[in-house]
PDB file of C-alpha atoms in Angstrom:
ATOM      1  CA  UNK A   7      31.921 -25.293   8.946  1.00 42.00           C
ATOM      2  CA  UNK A   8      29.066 -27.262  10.950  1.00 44.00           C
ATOM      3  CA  UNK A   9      25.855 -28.258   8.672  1.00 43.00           C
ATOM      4  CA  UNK A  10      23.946 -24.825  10.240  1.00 42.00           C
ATOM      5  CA  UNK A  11      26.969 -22.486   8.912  1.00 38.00           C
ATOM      6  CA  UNK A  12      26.670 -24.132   5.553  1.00 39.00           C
ATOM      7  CA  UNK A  13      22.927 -23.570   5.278  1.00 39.00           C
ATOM      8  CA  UNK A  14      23.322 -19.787   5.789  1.00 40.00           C
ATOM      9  CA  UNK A  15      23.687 -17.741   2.741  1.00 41.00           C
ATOM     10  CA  UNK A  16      25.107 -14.315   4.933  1.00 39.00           C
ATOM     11  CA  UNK A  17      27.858 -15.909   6.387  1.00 37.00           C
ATOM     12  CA  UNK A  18      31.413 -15.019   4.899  1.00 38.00           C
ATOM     13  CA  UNK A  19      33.682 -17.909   4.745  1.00 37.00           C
ATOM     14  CA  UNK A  20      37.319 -17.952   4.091  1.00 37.00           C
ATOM     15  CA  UNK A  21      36.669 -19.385   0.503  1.00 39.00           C
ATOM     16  CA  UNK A  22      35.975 -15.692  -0.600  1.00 40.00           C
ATOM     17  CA  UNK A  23      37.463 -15.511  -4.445  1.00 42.00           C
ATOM     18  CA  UNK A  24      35.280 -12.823  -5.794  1.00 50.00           C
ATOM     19  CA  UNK A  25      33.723  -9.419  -4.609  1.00 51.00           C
ATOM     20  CA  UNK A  26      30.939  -7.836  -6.684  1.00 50.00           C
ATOM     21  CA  UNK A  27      29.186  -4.602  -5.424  1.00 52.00           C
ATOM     22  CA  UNK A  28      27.412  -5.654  -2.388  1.00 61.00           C
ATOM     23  CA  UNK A  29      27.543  -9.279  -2.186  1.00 56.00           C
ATOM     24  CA  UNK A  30      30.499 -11.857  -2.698  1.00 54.00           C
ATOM     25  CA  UNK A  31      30.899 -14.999  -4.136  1.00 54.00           C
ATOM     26  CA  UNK A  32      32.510 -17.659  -2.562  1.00 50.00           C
ATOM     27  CA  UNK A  33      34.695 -20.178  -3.899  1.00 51.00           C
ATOM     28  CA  UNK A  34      31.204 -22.987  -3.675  1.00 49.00           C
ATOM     29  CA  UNK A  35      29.121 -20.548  -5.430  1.00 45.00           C
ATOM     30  CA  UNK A  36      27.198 -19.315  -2.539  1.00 50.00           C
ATOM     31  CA  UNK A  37      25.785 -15.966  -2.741  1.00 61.00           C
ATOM     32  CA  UNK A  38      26.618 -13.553   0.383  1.00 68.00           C
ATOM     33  CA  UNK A  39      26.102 -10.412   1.584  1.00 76.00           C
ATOM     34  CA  UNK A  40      28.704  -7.585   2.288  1.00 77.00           C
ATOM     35  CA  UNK A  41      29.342  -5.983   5.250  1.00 82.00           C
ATOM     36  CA  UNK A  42      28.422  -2.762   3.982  1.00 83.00           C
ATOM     37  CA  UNK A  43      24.341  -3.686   2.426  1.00 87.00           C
ATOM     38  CA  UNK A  44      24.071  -5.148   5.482  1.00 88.00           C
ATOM     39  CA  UNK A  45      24.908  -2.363   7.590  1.00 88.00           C
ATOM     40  CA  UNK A  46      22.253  -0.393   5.519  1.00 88.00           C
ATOM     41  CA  UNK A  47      19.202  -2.566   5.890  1.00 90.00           C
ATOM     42  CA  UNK A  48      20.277  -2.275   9.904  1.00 89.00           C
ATOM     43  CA  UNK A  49      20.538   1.401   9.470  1.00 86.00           C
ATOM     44  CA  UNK A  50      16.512   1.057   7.752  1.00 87.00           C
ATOM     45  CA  UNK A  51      15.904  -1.646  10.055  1.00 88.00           C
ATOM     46  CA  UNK A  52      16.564   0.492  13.439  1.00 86.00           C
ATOM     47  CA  UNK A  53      14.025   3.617  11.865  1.00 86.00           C
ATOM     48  CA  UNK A  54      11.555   0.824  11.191  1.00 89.00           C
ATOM     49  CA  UNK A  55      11.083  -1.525  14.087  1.00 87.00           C
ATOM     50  CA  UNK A  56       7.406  -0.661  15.277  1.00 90.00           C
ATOM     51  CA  UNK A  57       5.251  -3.015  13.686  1.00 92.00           C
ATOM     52  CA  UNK A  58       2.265  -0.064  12.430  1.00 95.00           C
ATOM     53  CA  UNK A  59       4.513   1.893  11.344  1.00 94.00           C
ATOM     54  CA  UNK A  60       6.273  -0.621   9.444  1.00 94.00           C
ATOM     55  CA  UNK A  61       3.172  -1.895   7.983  1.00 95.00           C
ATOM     56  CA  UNK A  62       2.547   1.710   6.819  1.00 96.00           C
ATOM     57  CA  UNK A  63       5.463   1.656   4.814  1.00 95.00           C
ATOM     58  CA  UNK A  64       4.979  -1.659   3.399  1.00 96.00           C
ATOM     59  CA  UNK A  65       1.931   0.273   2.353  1.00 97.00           C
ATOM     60  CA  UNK A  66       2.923   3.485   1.175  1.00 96.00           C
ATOM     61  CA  UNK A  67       6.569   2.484   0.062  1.00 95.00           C
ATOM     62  CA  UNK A  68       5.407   0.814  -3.313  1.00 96.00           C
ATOM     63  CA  UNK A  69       2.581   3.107  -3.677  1.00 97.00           C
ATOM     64  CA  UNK A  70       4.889   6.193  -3.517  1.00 96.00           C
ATOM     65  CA  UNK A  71       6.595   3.888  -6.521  1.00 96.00           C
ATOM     66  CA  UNK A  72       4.437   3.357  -8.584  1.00 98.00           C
ATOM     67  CA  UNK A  73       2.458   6.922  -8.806  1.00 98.00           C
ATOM     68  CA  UNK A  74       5.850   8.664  -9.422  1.00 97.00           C
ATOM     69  CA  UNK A  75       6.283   5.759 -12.178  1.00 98.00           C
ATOM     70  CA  UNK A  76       2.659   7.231 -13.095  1.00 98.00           C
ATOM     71  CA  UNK A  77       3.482  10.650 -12.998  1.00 98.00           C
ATOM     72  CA  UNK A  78       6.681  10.187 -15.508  1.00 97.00           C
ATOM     73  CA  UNK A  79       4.925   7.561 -17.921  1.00 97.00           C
ATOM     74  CA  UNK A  80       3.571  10.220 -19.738  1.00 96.00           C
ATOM     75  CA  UNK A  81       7.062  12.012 -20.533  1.00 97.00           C
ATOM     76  CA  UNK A  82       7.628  10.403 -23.966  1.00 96.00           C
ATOM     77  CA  UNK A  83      11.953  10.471 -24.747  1.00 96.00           C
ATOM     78  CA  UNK A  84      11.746   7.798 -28.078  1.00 95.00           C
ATOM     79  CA  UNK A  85      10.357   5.143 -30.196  1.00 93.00           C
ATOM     80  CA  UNK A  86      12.408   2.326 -30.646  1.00 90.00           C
ATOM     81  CA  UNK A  87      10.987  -0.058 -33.138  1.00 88.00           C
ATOM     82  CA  UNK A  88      12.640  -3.745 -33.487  1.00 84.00           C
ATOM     83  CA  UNK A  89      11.152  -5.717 -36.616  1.00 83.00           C
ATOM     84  CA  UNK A  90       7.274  -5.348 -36.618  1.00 83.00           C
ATOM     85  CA  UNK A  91       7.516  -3.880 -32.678  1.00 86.00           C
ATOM     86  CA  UNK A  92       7.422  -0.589 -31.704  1.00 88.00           C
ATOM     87  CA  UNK A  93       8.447   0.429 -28.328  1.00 86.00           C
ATOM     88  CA  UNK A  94       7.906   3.617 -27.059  1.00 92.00           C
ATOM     89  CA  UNK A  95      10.320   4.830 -24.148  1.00 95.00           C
ATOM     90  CA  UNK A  96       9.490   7.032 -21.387  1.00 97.00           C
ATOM     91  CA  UNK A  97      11.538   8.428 -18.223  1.00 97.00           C
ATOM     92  CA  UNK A  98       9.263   6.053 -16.238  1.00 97.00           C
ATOM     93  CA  UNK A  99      10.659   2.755 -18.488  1.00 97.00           C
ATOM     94  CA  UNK A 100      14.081   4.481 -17.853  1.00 97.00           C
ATOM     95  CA  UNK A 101      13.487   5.277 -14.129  1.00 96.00           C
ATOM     96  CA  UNK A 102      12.193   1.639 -13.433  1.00 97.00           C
ATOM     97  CA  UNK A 103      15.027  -0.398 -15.298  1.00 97.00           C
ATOM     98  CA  UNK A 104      17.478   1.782 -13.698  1.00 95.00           C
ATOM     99  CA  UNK A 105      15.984   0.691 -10.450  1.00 96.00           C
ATOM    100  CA  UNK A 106      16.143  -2.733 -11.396  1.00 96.00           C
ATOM    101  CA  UNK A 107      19.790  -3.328 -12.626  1.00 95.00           C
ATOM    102  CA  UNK A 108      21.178  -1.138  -9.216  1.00 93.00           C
ATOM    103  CA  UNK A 109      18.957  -3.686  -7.317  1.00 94.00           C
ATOM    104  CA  UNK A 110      20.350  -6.748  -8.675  1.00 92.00           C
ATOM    105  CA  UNK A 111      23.738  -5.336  -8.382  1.00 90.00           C
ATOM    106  CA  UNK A 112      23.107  -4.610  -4.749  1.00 90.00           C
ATOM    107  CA  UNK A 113      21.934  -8.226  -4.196  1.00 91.00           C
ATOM    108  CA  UNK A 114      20.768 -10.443  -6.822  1.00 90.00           C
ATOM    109  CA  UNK A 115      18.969 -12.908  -4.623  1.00 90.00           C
ATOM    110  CA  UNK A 116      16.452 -10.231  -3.938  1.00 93.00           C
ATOM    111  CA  UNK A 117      17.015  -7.892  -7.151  1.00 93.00           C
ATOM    112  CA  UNK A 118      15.772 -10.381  -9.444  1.00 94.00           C
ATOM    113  CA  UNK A 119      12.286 -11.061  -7.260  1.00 95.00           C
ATOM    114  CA  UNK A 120      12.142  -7.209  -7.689  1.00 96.00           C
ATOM    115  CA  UNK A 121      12.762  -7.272 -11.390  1.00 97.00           C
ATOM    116  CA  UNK A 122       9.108  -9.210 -12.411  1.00 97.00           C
ATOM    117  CA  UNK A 123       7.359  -6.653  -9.714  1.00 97.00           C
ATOM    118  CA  UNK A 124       8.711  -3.718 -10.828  1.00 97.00           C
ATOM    119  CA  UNK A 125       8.281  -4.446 -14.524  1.00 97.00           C
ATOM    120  CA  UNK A 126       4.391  -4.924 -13.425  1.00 97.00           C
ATOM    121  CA  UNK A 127       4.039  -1.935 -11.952  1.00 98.00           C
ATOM    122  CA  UNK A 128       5.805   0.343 -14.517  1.00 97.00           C
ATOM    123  CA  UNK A 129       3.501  -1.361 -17.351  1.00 97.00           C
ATOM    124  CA  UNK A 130       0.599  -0.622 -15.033  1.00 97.00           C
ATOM    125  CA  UNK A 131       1.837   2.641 -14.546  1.00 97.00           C
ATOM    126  CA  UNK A 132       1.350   3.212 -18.020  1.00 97.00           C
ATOM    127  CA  UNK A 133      -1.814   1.558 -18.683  1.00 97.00           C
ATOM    128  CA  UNK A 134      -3.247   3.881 -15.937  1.00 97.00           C
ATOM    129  CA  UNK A 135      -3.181   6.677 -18.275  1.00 97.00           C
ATOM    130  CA  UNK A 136      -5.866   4.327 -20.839  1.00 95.00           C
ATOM    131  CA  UNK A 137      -8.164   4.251 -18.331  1.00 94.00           C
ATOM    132  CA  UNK A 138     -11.703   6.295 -18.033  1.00 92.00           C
ATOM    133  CA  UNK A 139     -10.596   7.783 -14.922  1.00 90.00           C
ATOM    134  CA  UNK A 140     -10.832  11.464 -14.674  1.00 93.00           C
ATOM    135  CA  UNK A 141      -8.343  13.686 -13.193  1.00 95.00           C
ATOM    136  CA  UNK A 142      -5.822  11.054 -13.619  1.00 97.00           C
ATOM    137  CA  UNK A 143      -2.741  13.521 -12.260  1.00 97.00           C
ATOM    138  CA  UNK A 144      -4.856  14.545  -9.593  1.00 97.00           C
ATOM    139  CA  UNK A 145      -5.507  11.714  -8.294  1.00 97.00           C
ATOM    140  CA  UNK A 146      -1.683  10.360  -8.364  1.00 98.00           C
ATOM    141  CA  UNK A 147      -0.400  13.527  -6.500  1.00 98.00           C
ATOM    142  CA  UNK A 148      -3.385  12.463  -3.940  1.00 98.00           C
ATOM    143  CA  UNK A 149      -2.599   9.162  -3.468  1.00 98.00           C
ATOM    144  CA  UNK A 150       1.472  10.249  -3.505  1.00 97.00           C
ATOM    145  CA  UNK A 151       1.102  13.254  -0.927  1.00 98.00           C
ATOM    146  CA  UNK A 152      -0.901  10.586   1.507  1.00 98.00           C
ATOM    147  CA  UNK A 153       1.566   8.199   1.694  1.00 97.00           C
ATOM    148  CA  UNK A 154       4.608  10.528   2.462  1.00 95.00           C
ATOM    149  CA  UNK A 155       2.200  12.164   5.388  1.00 96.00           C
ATOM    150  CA  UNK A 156       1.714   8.783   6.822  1.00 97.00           C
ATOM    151  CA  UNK A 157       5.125   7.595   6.801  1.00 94.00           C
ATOM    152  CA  UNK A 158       5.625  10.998   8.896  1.00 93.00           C
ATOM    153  CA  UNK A 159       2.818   9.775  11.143  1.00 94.00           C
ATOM    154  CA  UNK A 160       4.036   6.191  11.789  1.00 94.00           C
ATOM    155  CA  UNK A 161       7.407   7.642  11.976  1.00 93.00           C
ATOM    156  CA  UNK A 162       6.204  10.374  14.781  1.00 91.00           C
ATOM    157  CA  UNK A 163       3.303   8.372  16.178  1.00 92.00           C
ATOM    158  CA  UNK A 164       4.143   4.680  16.408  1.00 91.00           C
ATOM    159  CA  UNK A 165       7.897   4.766  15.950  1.00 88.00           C
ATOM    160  CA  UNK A 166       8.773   7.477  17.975  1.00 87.00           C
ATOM    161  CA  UNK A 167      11.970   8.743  16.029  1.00 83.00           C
ATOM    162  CA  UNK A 168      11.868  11.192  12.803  1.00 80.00           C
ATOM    163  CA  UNK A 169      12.014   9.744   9.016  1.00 80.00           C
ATOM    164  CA  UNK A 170      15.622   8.018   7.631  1.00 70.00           C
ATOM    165  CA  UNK A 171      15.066  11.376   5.071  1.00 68.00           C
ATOM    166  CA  UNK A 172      16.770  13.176   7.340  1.00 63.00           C
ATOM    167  CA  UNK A 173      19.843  11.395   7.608  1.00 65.00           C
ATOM    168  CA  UNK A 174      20.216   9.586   4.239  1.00 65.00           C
ATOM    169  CA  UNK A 175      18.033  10.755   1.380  1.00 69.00           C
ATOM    170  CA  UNK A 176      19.988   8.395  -1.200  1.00 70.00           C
ATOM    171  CA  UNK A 177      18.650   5.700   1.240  1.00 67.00           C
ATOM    172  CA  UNK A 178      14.961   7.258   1.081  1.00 72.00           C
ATOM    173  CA  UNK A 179      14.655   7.591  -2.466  1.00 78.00           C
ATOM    174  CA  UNK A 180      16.552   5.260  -4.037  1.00 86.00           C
ATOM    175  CA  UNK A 181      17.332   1.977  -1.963  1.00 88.00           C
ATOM    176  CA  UNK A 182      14.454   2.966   0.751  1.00 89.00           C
ATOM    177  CA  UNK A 183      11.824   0.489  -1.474  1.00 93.00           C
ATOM    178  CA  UNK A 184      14.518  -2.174  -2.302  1.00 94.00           C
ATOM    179  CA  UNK A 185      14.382  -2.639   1.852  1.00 93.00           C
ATOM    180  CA  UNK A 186      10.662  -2.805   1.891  1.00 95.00           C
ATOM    181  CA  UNK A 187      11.030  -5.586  -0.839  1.00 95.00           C
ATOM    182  CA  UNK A 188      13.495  -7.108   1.867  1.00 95.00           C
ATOM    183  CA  UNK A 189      10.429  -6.767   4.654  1.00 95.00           C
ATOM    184  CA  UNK A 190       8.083  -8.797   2.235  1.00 96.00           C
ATOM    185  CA  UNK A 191      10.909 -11.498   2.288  1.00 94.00           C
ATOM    186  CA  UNK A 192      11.327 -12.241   5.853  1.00 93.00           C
ATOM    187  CA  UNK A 193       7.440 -11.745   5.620  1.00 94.00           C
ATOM    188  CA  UNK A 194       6.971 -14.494   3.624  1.00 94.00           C
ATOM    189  CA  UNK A 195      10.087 -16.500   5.615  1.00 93.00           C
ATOM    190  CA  UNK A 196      12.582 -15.712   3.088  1.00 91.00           C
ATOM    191  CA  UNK A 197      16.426 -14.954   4.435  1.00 89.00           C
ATOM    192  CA  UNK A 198      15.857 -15.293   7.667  1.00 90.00           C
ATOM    193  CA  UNK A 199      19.330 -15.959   9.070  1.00 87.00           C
ATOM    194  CA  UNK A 200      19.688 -12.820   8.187  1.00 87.00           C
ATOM    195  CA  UNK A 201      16.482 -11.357   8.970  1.00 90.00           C
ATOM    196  CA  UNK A 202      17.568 -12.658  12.874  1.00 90.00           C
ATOM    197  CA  UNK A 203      21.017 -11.027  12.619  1.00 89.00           C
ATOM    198  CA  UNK A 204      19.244  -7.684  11.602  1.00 89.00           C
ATOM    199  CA  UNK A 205      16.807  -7.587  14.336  1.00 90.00           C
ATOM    200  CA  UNK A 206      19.883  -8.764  16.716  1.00 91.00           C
ATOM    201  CA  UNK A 207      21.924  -5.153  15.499  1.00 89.00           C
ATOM    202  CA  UNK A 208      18.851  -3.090  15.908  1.00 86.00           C
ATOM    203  CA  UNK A 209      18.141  -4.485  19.490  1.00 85.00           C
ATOM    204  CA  UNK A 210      22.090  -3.955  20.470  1.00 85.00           C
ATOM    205  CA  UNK A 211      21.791  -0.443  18.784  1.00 74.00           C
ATOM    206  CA  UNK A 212      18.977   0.563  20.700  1.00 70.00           C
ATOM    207  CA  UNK A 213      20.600  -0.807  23.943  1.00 66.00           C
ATOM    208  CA  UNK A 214      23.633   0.959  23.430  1.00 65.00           C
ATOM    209  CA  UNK A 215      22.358   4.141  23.091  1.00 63.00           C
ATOM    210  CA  UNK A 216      19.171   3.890  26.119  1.00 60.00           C
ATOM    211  CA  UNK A 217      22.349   3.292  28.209  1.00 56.00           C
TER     212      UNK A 217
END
């Protein structure tokens, strides 16, 4: 393999030895990406290529997070208490570490930059409710109706093609903000072999089917 090859971390060599989820790991303990994750973030990728409408849901994405982690902190399930500690769980602290372990099975290079994030934002999520804001609910179901009508704006406005809800809601729901986390990576110049292999698909995609 020449000295660029080797410096790529999506590229699958013959030294595959073990597969787990969504990414492999290669007999030199490099960390790649599967076929299959990859062909989802081209799938996002090719409903997100207009930059407004991508900086919409860059926007909206993690606030649509966090106020639904708002809107469930409140839904007590136990107490756990561990020595002097007492821990009280909610379906937001559920909903939020179950986000977190799928991500890092899905890729842990990017999973684990989710995992301090997301633990921020659920905490927040619950101090929200100690604050001396009124209509506290109100003003979540505000904020969370907004950003689901802009998406539909940049997506019908600026992108020109209807919402990835229609065609994959597991994708909208569930891994829909792990991509977004993805954006803020090649944002910030992270991955970006394969943030130039993504935009290559979407480009050929688009060709393919203007033709």
């Amino acid at each position: 393999l020449n000295s660029r090859t080797n410096r790529c971390l999506y590229i699958v060599s013959s030294g595959i030895n073990a597969e787990y989820g969504h990414y492999y790991i290669t007999n030199n303990l490099r960390l790649v990406m599967s076929e299959a994750l990859k062909k989802e973030l081209i799938f996002y990728g090719s409903y997100h290529s207009d930059a407004i409408n991508k900086l919409i849901h860059a926007i909206c994405v993690p606030l649509l997070l966090w106020t639904g982690m708002a809107m469930l902190a409140p839904v007590h399930v136990t107490t756990l208490t561990v020595s002097s500690l007492t821990l009280d769980i909610t379906v937001s602290y559920i909903a939020s570490l179950i986000y977190i372990l799928y991500y890092i099975y899905l890729f842990p290079a990017v999973g684990l930059i989710t995992l301090p994030i997301l633990s921020g934002m659920a905490y927040g999520a619950h101090e929200y409710w100690n604050t001396d804001c009124e209509n506290k609910m109100l003003w979540l179901i505000g904020i969370h109706v907004f950003s689901w009508i802009a998406q539909f704006v940049g997506h019908g406005k600026f992108e020109g093609r209807r919402p990835a809800l229609f065609d994959s809601l597991l994708q909208a729901f569930l891994t829909a903000p792990f991509f977004v986390f993805f954006e803020y990576c090649f944002f910030f110049g992270l991955f970006q072999d394969l943030h130039h292999e993504v935009q290559r698909e979407i480009y050929r995609t688009k060709d393919r089917k203007s033709q």
